[in-house]
Amino acid sequence: MEECISVFDMLKIGVGPSSSHTLGPWRAAERFLNELKEADKLSKVAHIKVDLYGSLSLTGKGHATDYAVMLGLSGQDPEYIPVQNIDSIIQAIKKNHQINLADTMLIPFNPETDIVFNKNFLPFHANGMSFTATSNDGKTIESTFYSIGGGFVVKEERVNAKKKHQIKCAFPFQIQNAAELLEYTIKENKSISEIVYANEISMRTETEVHHELLRIWNTMLECMYIGCHSEGILPGGLNVRRRAFDMHQNLIGLANYNSPQEWLETIRKTEVKFRQILKWVSCFALAVNEVNAALGRVVTAPTNGSAGVIPAVLMYYMVIENHQADEKHIKQFLMVAGEIGSIFKKGSTISAAMGGCQAEIGVSSAMAAGALCEVMGGTPEQVLMAAEIAMEHHLGLTCDPIGGLVQIPCIERNTMGAIKAINAAELALETDAKNAKVPLDKVIDTMWQTAKDMNSKYKETSEGGLAVAVNMADC
């Protein structure tokens, strides 16, 4: 079934370290609470048990899946929770063996026994989870959800997808693949961002679209700012030292500024030789994903594990490529990126548990490449070519996080995805798109076939690749 996917579905504000293993389970817990409320059963709940399956079980501890479930059941919202409160909430649950269900009533809850990690996979998707609520009279209500990547959560019957289909029918431009998107741009003589904007304002007011796009950018900017000004060791046991802080200090020197926006303006005044550009882009990407690894607030783009690519490339455009870039360019960039991401989601996957890291860093690089190409004057054909080039050179990339943590190799991979995106955009801008040999839809289909052929141990299970070649003890 075709889906209605907004830019704000692809670019969501949340908490790290993983969109599929943290944000998804968090949202699933919220949905379960809503089901209980709708059935008028919430006040009768005496006990809740959570079963995690497949990839959620195998790498759940490293991805804070258990934390996410507890926070979701506690009625906390990942978009707005003060991140400094997370640890105290979790520690209180662990210490008291109680959870403040839906932020309304205390019930017994022991994370050691009430969150069960089952290594077997449910057939529908690699990221499955079941919630079972027992009422005072002994009756139970059970519900199973699947976290399919990027914070998206579905049930096997896909009830919400049917609702989204109804919304999609209101879109003036209904897009399932890149070929349809390109056809609209030609027929309407519009850019990709203009097509996307027309769809967005059919669902929201122009003011809402403007506000939300800038809120996403400001969250990205603040995340880069925090990451560049935070030092120390990342949590999780790998003892990974933050690198963005030192890299940033070496690049920025003794400059003075008092806010993220002043910081941006200061960077515009720095030296921009090729090596410095590489370092700045890498620094921006590292900063975001170090914040993500520390359970900080990031924007899924399209996932948390790949959250650093799009901010790094957009920041590159703002501080190096175009010093006159303003809100118009920011909105243009984010709309194109979001649309390209939605096409990948419809035609393949944005879940590393289904497709390996090509589904996360590869897709984010394609999103950033296409977006950068448009704001730099590329035609719609060149924009789609840039996205294709970026993904083509991520095909087959595995997901093998050491210790199940979104740290090694995940953080560095964001720097590589960002640099590839810039390179892909430049290649597309210097090419007559009529001579392109591989359409974007073909590379999306190839990515999906590659995902299906990929051995499961390379799909976010920490059972292959670097995850087994490098032991926690080695770190």
Coordinates of C-alpha atoms in Angstrom, one line a residue:
M1 CA 0.0 0.0 0.0
E2 CA 1.2 3.5 -0.9
E3 CA 2.1 5.7 2.1
C4 CA 1.8 9.4 2.8
I5 CA 5.2 10.4 4.2
S6 CA 5.8 13.9 5.3
V7 CA 9.1 15.6 5.6
F8 CA 8.3 15.7 9.3
D9 CA 8.0 11.9 9.4
M10 CA 11.5 11.6 7.9
L11 CA 13.1 14.3 10.1
K12 CA 11.9 13.8 13.7
I13 CA 13.2 15.3 16.9
G14 CA 14.0 12.7 19.5
V15 CA 16.6 11.2 21.9
G16 CA 19.6 9.0 21.0
P17 CA 21.2 6.7 20.5
S18 CA 19.0 4.9 17.9
S19 CA 15.8 5.7 16.0
S20 CA 14.9 2.0 15.5
H21 CA 16.1 0.7 18.9
T22 CA 15.4 3.7 21.1
L23 CA 12.9 6.1 19.6
G24 CA 10.8 3.3 18.0
P25 CA 10.3 1.3 21.2
W26 CA 9.7 4.6 23.1
R27 CA 6.9 5.4 20.6
A28 CA 5.6 1.8 20.8
A29 CA 5.3 2.1 24.6
E30 CA 3.3 5.3 24.1
R31 CA 1.0 3.7 21.6
F32 CA 0.4 0.8 24.0
L33 CA -0.6 3.2 26.7
N34 CA -3.0 4.9 24.3
E35 CA -4.5 1.5 23.5
L36 CA -5.1 0.9 27.2
K37 CA -6.6 4.4 27.6
E38 CA -8.9 3.8 24.6
A39 CA -10.0 0.5 26.1
D40 CA -10.6 2.2 29.5
K41 CA -8.1 -0.3 31.0
L42 CA -5.2 1.9 32.0
S43 CA -6.4 2.6 35.6
K44 CA -6.9 -1.2 36.1
V45 CA -3.3 -2.2 35.2
A46 CA -1.5 -4.0 38.0
H47 CA 1.6 -5.2 36.0
I48 CA 3.3 -4.8 32.7
K49 CA 5.8 -7.0 31.0
V50 CA 7.8 -6.2 27.8
D51 CA 9.3 -8.8 25.5
L52 CA 12.0 -7.6 23.0
Y53 CA 12.8 -9.8 20.0
G54 CA 15.5 -10.2 17.4
S55 CA 17.7 -7.2 16.8
L56 CA 16.0 -5.3 19.6
S57 CA 17.1 -8.1 22.0
L58 CA 20.6 -8.7 20.5
T59 CA 21.7 -5.0 20.6
G60 CA 19.0 -3.6 22.9
K61 CA 21.2 -2.9 25.9
G62 CA 23.8 -1.0 23.8
H63 CA 21.0 1.0 22.2
A64 CA 19.2 1.8 25.5
T65 CA 16.1 0.0 24.3
D66 CA 15.2 -1.0 27.9
Y67 CA 15.6 2.7 28.9
A68 CA 13.3 3.8 26.0
V69 CA 10.6 1.3 27.0
M70 CA 10.7 2.5 30.6
L71 CA 10.6 6.2 29.6
G72 CA 7.7 5.5 27.2
L73 CA 5.7 3.6 29.8
S74 CA 6.4 6.5 32.2
G75 CA 4.6 8.9 29.9
Q76 CA 7.7 10.9 28.9
D77 CA 7.8 12.4 25.4
P78 CA 11.2 11.9 23.5
E79 CA 10.7 15.2 21.7
Y80 CA 10.4 17.3 24.8
I81 CA 11.8 15.5 27.8
P82 CA 14.7 17.4 29.4
V83 CA 17.5 15.0 28.6
Q84 CA 19.2 15.7 31.9
N85 CA 16.2 14.1 33.6
I86 CA 16.6 10.7 31.9
D87 CA 19.1 9.2 34.3
S88 CA 17.2 10.1 37.4
I89 CA 13.9 8.6 36.1
I90 CA 15.7 5.3 35.1
Q91 CA 17.6 5.1 38.4
A92 CA 14.4 5.6 40.4
I93 CA 12.7 2.7 38.5
K94 CA 15.6 0.4 39.1
K95 CA 16.0 1.3 42.7
N96 CA 12.3 1.3 43.7
H97 CA 11.1 -1.5 41.4
Q98 CA 8.2 0.8 40.5
I99 CA 7.2 2.7 37.4
N100 CA 5.0 5.8 37.2
L101 CA 2.7 4.4 34.5
A102 CA 1.6 7.1 32.0
D103 CA 2.8 9.6 34.6
T104 CA -0.4 8.9 36.5
M105 CA 0.0 5.9 38.9
L106 CA 2.8 3.8 40.4
I107 CA 2.8 0.1 39.7
P108 CA 5.4 -2.6 40.5
F109 CA 8.0 -2.9 37.7
N110 CA 11.4 -4.6 37.9
P111 CA 13.4 -4.0 34.7
E112 CA 15.5 -7.2 35.4
T113 CA 12.4 -9.4 35.1
D114 CA 9.8 -7.4 33.4
I115 CA 11.8 -6.6 30.3
V116 CA 12.7 -9.8 28.6
F117 CA 15.3 -10.1 25.9
N118 CA 14.4 -12.9 23.5
K119 CA 17.0 -13.6 20.9
N120 CA 14.5 -15.3 18.5
F121 CA 13.1 -13.1 15.6
L122 CA 9.4 -12.6 15.0
P123 CA 8.6 -13.3 11.3
F124 CA 7.2 -9.9 10.3
H125 CA 10.3 -7.7 11.1
A126 CA 13.7 -8.0 12.8
N127 CA 12.7 -5.3 15.5
G128 CA 9.6 -6.8 17.2
M129 CA 8.3 -6.2 20.7
S130 CA 5.3 -7.2 22.7
F131 CA 3.6 -5.4 25.7
T132 CA 1.5 -7.4 28.1
A133 CA -0.6 -5.6 30.7
T134 CA -2.3 -7.6 33.5
S135 CA -5.2 -6.0 35.3
N136 CA -6.3 -6.4 38.9
D137 CA -8.7 -9.2 38.0
G138 CA -6.0 -11.2 36.2
K139 CA -7.1 -10.4 32.7
T140 CA -4.4 -9.5 30.2
I141 CA -4.1 -7.3 27.1
E142 CA -1.2 -7.9 24.7
S143 CA -0.1 -5.8 21.8
T144 CA 2.9 -6.4 19.4
F145 CA 4.7 -3.6 17.5
Y146 CA 7.5 -3.4 15.1
S147 CA 10.1 -0.7 14.9
I148 CA 10.8 -0.5 11.2
G149 CA 13.5 2.3 11.2
G150 CA 13.6 6.0 11.6
G151 CA 11.3 6.0 14.6
F152 CA 8.5 4.5 12.5
V153 CA 6.4 2.0 14.4
V154 CA 3.8 -0.4 12.9
K155 CA 1.6 -3.3 13.8
E156 CA 1.5 -6.3 11.5
E157 CA -2.0 -5.4 10.3
R158 CA -0.7 -1.9 9.4
V159 CA -3.8 -0.1 10.6
N160 CA -2.1 3.3 10.6
A161 CA -0.8 2.8 7.1
K162 CA -4.4 2.7 5.9
K163 CA -5.1 6.0 7.7
K164 CA -2.0 7.5 6.1
H165 CA -3.2 6.4 2.7
Q166 CA -6.4 8.5 3.2
I167 CA -4.3 11.5 4.0
K168 CA -2.0 10.9 1.0
C169 CA -5.0 11.1 -1.3
A170 CA -5.2 14.8 -0.4
F171 CA -1.7 15.4 -1.6
P172 CA -1.7 17.4 -4.9
F173 CA 1.4 15.4 -5.9
Q174 CA 1.3 11.7 -4.9
I175 CA 4.8 10.3 -5.1
Q176 CA 5.8 6.7 -4.8
N177 CA 9.2 6.8 -6.6
A178 CA 11.8 9.1 -8.1
A179 CA 10.4 8.7 -11.6
E180 CA 7.0 10.1 -10.5
L181 CA 8.7 13.0 -8.6
L182 CA 10.7 13.9 -11.7
E183 CA 7.6 13.8 -13.9
Y184 CA 5.8 16.2 -11.6
T185 CA 8.7 18.7 -11.7
I186 CA 8.7 18.6 -15.5
K187 CA 5.0 18.8 -15.9
E188 CA 4.6 21.7 -13.3
N189 CA 7.9 23.4 -14.1
K190 CA 8.8 23.3 -10.5
S191 CA 11.8 22.4 -8.4
I192 CA 11.7 19.3 -6.1
S193 CA 11.4 21.5 -3.0
E194 CA 8.4 23.4 -4.6
I195 CA 6.6 20.1 -5.2
V196 CA 7.3 19.0 -1.6
Y197 CA 6.2 22.3 -0.2
A198 CA 2.9 22.0 -2.1
N199 CA 2.3 18.6 -0.5
E200 CA 3.2 19.9 3.0
I201 CA 0.9 22.9 2.9
S202 CA -2.0 20.6 2.0
M203 CA -1.6 19.1 5.5
R204 CA -0.4 22.1 7.5
T205 CA -0.5 25.9 7.3
E206 CA 2.4 27.7 5.7
T207 CA 3.2 29.1 9.1
E208 CA 3.3 25.6 10.7
V209 CA 5.6 24.3 7.9
H210 CA 7.9 27.3 8.2
H211 CA 8.0 27.0 12.0
E212 CA 8.6 23.2 12.1
L213 CA 11.3 23.2 9.4
L214 CA 13.2 25.9 11.3
R215 CA 12.7 24.0 14.6
I216 CA 14.3 21.0 13.0
W217 CA 17.3 23.1 11.8
N218 CA 17.7 24.8 15.1
T219 CA 17.7 21.4 16.9
M220 CA 20.4 20.3 14.4
L221 CA 22.4 23.4 15.0
E222 CA 22.2 23.2 18.8
C223 CA 23.2 19.5 18.6
M224 CA 26.3 20.4 16.6
Y225 CA 27.0 23.2 19.0
I226 CA 26.7 21.0 22.1
G227 CA 28.8 18.3 20.5
C228 CA 31.6 20.7 19.6
H229 CA 31.7 22.0 23.1
S230 CA 31.5 18.8 25.1
E231 CA 34.5 16.7 26.1
G232 CA 35.0 13.4 28.0
I233 CA 34.1 9.8 27.5
L234 CA 31.0 8.4 25.9
P235 CA 28.8 6.1 28.1
G236 CA 28.5 2.4 27.3
G237 CA 31.7 0.8 28.3
L238 CA 33.8 1.2 25.2
N239 CA 35.5 4.2 26.7
V240 CA 35.2 6.1 23.4
R241 CA 36.7 9.6 23.9
R242 CA 34.8 12.5 22.3
R243 CA 36.8 13.9 19.3
A244 CA 34.6 16.8 18.1
F245 CA 35.7 19.0 21.1
D246 CA 39.4 18.8 20.3
M247 CA 38.9 19.0 16.5
H248 CA 36.7 22.1 17.0
Q249 CA 39.2 23.8 19.3
N250 CA 41.9 23.4 16.8
L251 CA 39.7 24.8 14.0
I252 CA 38.0 27.7 15.8
G253 CA 41.0 29.0 17.8
L254 CA 40.4 31.8 20.3
A255 CA 37.2 33.1 18.8
N256 CA 34.4 34.5 21.0
Y257 CA 30.7 33.8 20.6
N258 CA 27.7 33.3 22.9
S259 CA 25.1 31.3 20.9
P260 CA 24.8 28.7 18.2
Q261 CA 24.0 31.4 15.6
E262 CA 27.0 33.5 16.6
W263 CA 29.1 30.4 16.4
L264 CA 27.9 29.8 12.9
E265 CA 28.8 33.4 11.9
T266 CA 32.2 32.9 13.5
I267 CA 33.0 29.8 11.5
R268 CA 32.2 31.7 8.3
K269 CA 35.3 33.8 9.1
T270 CA 37.7 30.9 9.4
E271 CA 40.2 29.6 6.9
V272 CA 38.7 27.2 4.3
K273 CA 41.5 25.3 2.6
F274 CA 40.6 21.8 1.5
R275 CA 41.9 20.2 4.6
Q276 CA 40.0 22.6 6.9
I277 CA 36.8 21.9 4.9
L278 CA 37.3 18.2 5.5
K279 CA 37.9 18.7 9.1
W280 CA 34.9 21.1 9.6
V281 CA 32.5 18.7 7.9
S282 CA 33.8 15.8 9.9
C283 CA 33.7 17.8 13.1
F284 CA 30.0 18.7 12.6
A285 CA 29.1 15.0 11.9
L286 CA 31.1 13.7 14.9
A287 CA 29.6 16.3 17.1
V288 CA 26.0 15.2 16.3
N289 CA 26.7 11.5 16.7
E290 CA 28.6 11.9 20.0
V291 CA 25.6 13.8 21.3
N292 CA 23.4 10.9 20.0
A293 CA 25.6 8.3 21.7
A294 CA 25.2 10.1 25.0
L295 CA 21.4 10.0 24.9
G296 CA 21.2 13.6 23.7
R297 CA 18.6 15.3 21.6
V298 CA 19.0 14.8 17.8
V299 CA 17.0 14.8 14.6
T300 CA 16.4 11.4 13.0
A301 CA 17.7 12.0 9.5
P302 CA 16.5 9.5 8.5
T303 CA 17.7 7.6 11.6
N304 CA 19.6 8.4 14.8
G305 CA 22.6 6.4 13.8
S306 CA 22.9 8.5 10.7
A307 CA 21.8 11.8 12.3
G308 CA 25.0 13.6 11.6
V309 CA 25.2 13.5 7.8
I310 CA 22.5 16.0 6.9
P311 CA 23.3 18.6 9.6
A312 CA 27.0 18.4 8.6
V313 CA 26.3 18.9 4.9
L314 CA 23.7 21.7 5.5
M315 CA 26.2 23.4 7.9
Y316 CA 28.9 23.1 5.2
Y317 CA 26.6 24.9 2.8
M318 CA 25.9 27.6 5.4
V319 CA 29.4 28.3 6.6
I320 CA 31.6 27.5 3.6
E321 CA 29.7 27.3 0.3
N322 CA 27.3 30.2 0.7
H323 CA 27.7 32.8 3.4
Q324 CA 24.4 34.5 2.3
A325 CA 22.5 31.3 2.9
D326 CA 19.3 32.0 4.9
E327 CA 16.1 30.5 6.1
K328 CA 14.9 30.0 2.6
H329 CA 17.8 27.8 1.8
I330 CA 17.5 25.8 5.0
K331 CA 13.9 25.0 4.3
Q332 CA 14.6 24.1 0.7
F333 CA 17.4 21.8 1.8
L334 CA 15.4 20.0 4.4
M335 CA 12.4 19.5 2.1
V336 CA 14.4 17.9 -0.6
A337 CA 16.3 15.7 1.9
G338 CA 13.0 14.6 3.4
E339 CA 11.4 13.7 0.1
I340 CA 14.4 11.7 -1.1
G341 CA 14.4 9.8 2.3
S342 CA 10.7 9.0 1.9
I343 CA 11.3 7.5 -1.6
F344 CA 14.0 5.2 -0.1
K345 CA 11.6 4.2 2.7
K346 CA 8.8 3.4 0.2
G347 CA 11.1 1.5 -2.2
S348 CA 13.5 -0.2 0.2
T349 CA 14.2 0.3 3.9
I350 CA 15.7 2.8 6.3
S351 CA 16.3 0.1 9.0
A352 CA 19.8 -1.3 9.6
A353 CA 18.1 -4.3 11.1
M354 CA 16.6 -5.0 7.7
G355 CA 19.2 -3.7 5.3
G356 CA 22.5 -3.1 7.1
C357 CA 24.2 0.3 7.3
Q358 CA 23.5 1.1 3.6
A359 CA 19.9 1.7 4.9
E360 CA 21.1 4.4 7.3
I361 CA 24.3 6.1 6.3
G362 CA 23.7 5.3 2.7
V363 CA 20.2 6.8 2.7
S364 CA 21.3 9.8 4.7
S365 CA 24.1 10.5 2.3
A366 CA 21.7 10.3 -0.6
M367 CA 19.3 12.7 1.1
A368 CA 22.1 15.2 1.8
A369 CA 23.6 14.9 -1.7
G370 CA 20.3 15.6 -3.4
A371 CA 19.5 18.5 -1.0
L372 CA 22.9 20.1 -1.5
C373 CA 22.6 19.7 -5.2
E374 CA 19.3 21.7 -5.4
V375 CA 20.5 24.6 -3.1
M376 CA 23.6 24.8 -5.3
G377 CA 21.5 25.3 -8.4
G378 CA 21.1 21.8 -9.6
T379 CA 18.2 20.7 -11.8
P380 CA 15.7 18.1 -10.6
E381 CA 17.5 15.5 -12.8
Q382 CA 20.8 16.5 -11.2
V383 CA 19.3 16.3 -7.7
L384 CA 18.2 12.7 -8.3
M385 CA 21.5 11.9 -9.9
A386 CA 23.3 13.2 -6.8
A387 CA 21.2 11.0 -4.6
E388 CA 21.9 8.0 -6.8
I389 CA 25.6 8.6 -6.8
A390 CA 25.8 8.8 -3.0
M391 CA 23.8 5.6 -2.5
E392 CA 25.6 3.7 -5.2
H393 CA 28.8 4.0 -3.3
H394 CA 27.3 2.8 0.0
L395 CA 25.7 -0.4 -1.4
G396 CA 26.4 -3.4 0.7
L397 CA 27.5 -1.4 3.8
T398 CA 27.0 -3.6 6.8
C399 CA 25.8 -2.7 10.3
D400 CA 28.1 -4.3 12.9
P401 CA 28.3 -2.1 16.0
I402 CA 30.8 -3.2 18.6
G403 CA 29.1 -4.0 21.9
G404 CA 25.7 -3.1 20.3
L405 CA 26.6 0.6 20.8
V406 CA 26.0 3.3 18.3
Q407 CA 29.6 4.3 18.5
I408 CA 32.1 2.2 16.6
P409 CA 32.0 2.3 13.6
C410 CA 28.8 4.4 13.5
I411 CA 30.1 7.8 14.6
E412 CA 32.9 7.9 12.0
R413 CA 30.6 6.6 9.3
N414 CA 28.6 9.8 9.5
T415 CA 31.7 11.8 8.6
M416 CA 32.2 9.5 5.5
G417 CA 28.6 9.8 4.5
A418 CA 28.7 13.6 4.7
I419 CA 31.9 13.8 2.6
K420 CA 30.5 11.4 0.0
A421 CA 27.3 13.5 -0.2
I422 CA 29.2 16.7 -1.0
N423 CA 31.3 14.8 -3.6
A424 CA 28.2 13.3 -5.1
A425 CA 26.5 16.7 -5.4
E426 CA 29.5 18.2 -7.1
L427 CA 29.7 15.3 -9.6
A428 CA 26.1 15.6 -10.4
L429 CA 26.4 19.4 -10.9
E430 CA 29.2 18.8 -13.4
T431 CA 27.3 16.2 -15.3
D432 CA 24.6 16.3 -18.0
A433 CA 21.9 14.2 -16.2
K434 CA 20.7 13.0 -19.6
N435 CA 23.9 10.9 -19.7
A436 CA 23.2 9.2 -16.4
K437 CA 23.3 5.4 -16.7
V438 CA 21.7 4.5 -13.4
P439 CA 18.3 6.0 -12.4
L440 CA 17.7 6.6 -8.6
D441 CA 14.9 4.0 -8.6
K442 CA 17.2 1.4 -9.9
V443 CA 19.7 1.9 -7.2
I444 CA 16.9 1.9 -4.6
D445 CA 15.7 -1.5 -5.9
T446 CA 19.3 -2.8 -5.9
M447 CA 19.7 -1.6 -2.4
W448 CA 16.7 -3.6 -1.4
Q449 CA 17.8 -6.7 -3.2
T450 CA 21.2 -6.4 -1.5
A451 CA 19.5 -6.0 1.9
K452 CA 17.5 -9.2 1.3
D453 CA 20.7 -11.1 0.3
M454 CA 22.8 -9.8 3.2
N455 CA 23.6 -12.3 5.9
S456 CA 21.5 -11.5 9.0
K457 CA 24.7 -11.2 11.2
Y458 CA 25.6 -8.0 9.4
K459 CA 22.2 -6.4 10.1
E460 CA 22.5 -4.7 13.5
T461 CA 22.8 -7.9 15.5
S462 CA 26.4 -7.5 16.7
E463 CA 27.0 -11.1 15.6
G464 CA 29.4 -10.4 12.7
G465 CA 32.0 -8.1 11.3
L466 CA 33.7 -5.6 13.6
A467 CA 31.3 -6.5 16.4
V468 CA 33.0 -9.9 16.8
A469 CA 36.4 -9.1 15.4
V470 CA 36.9 -6.5 18.2
N471 CA 36.1 -7.5 21.7
M472 CA 34.9 -5.1 24.4
A473 CA 38.0 -6.1 26.3
D474 CA 40.2 -4.7 23.5
C475 CA 38.7 -1.3 24.0

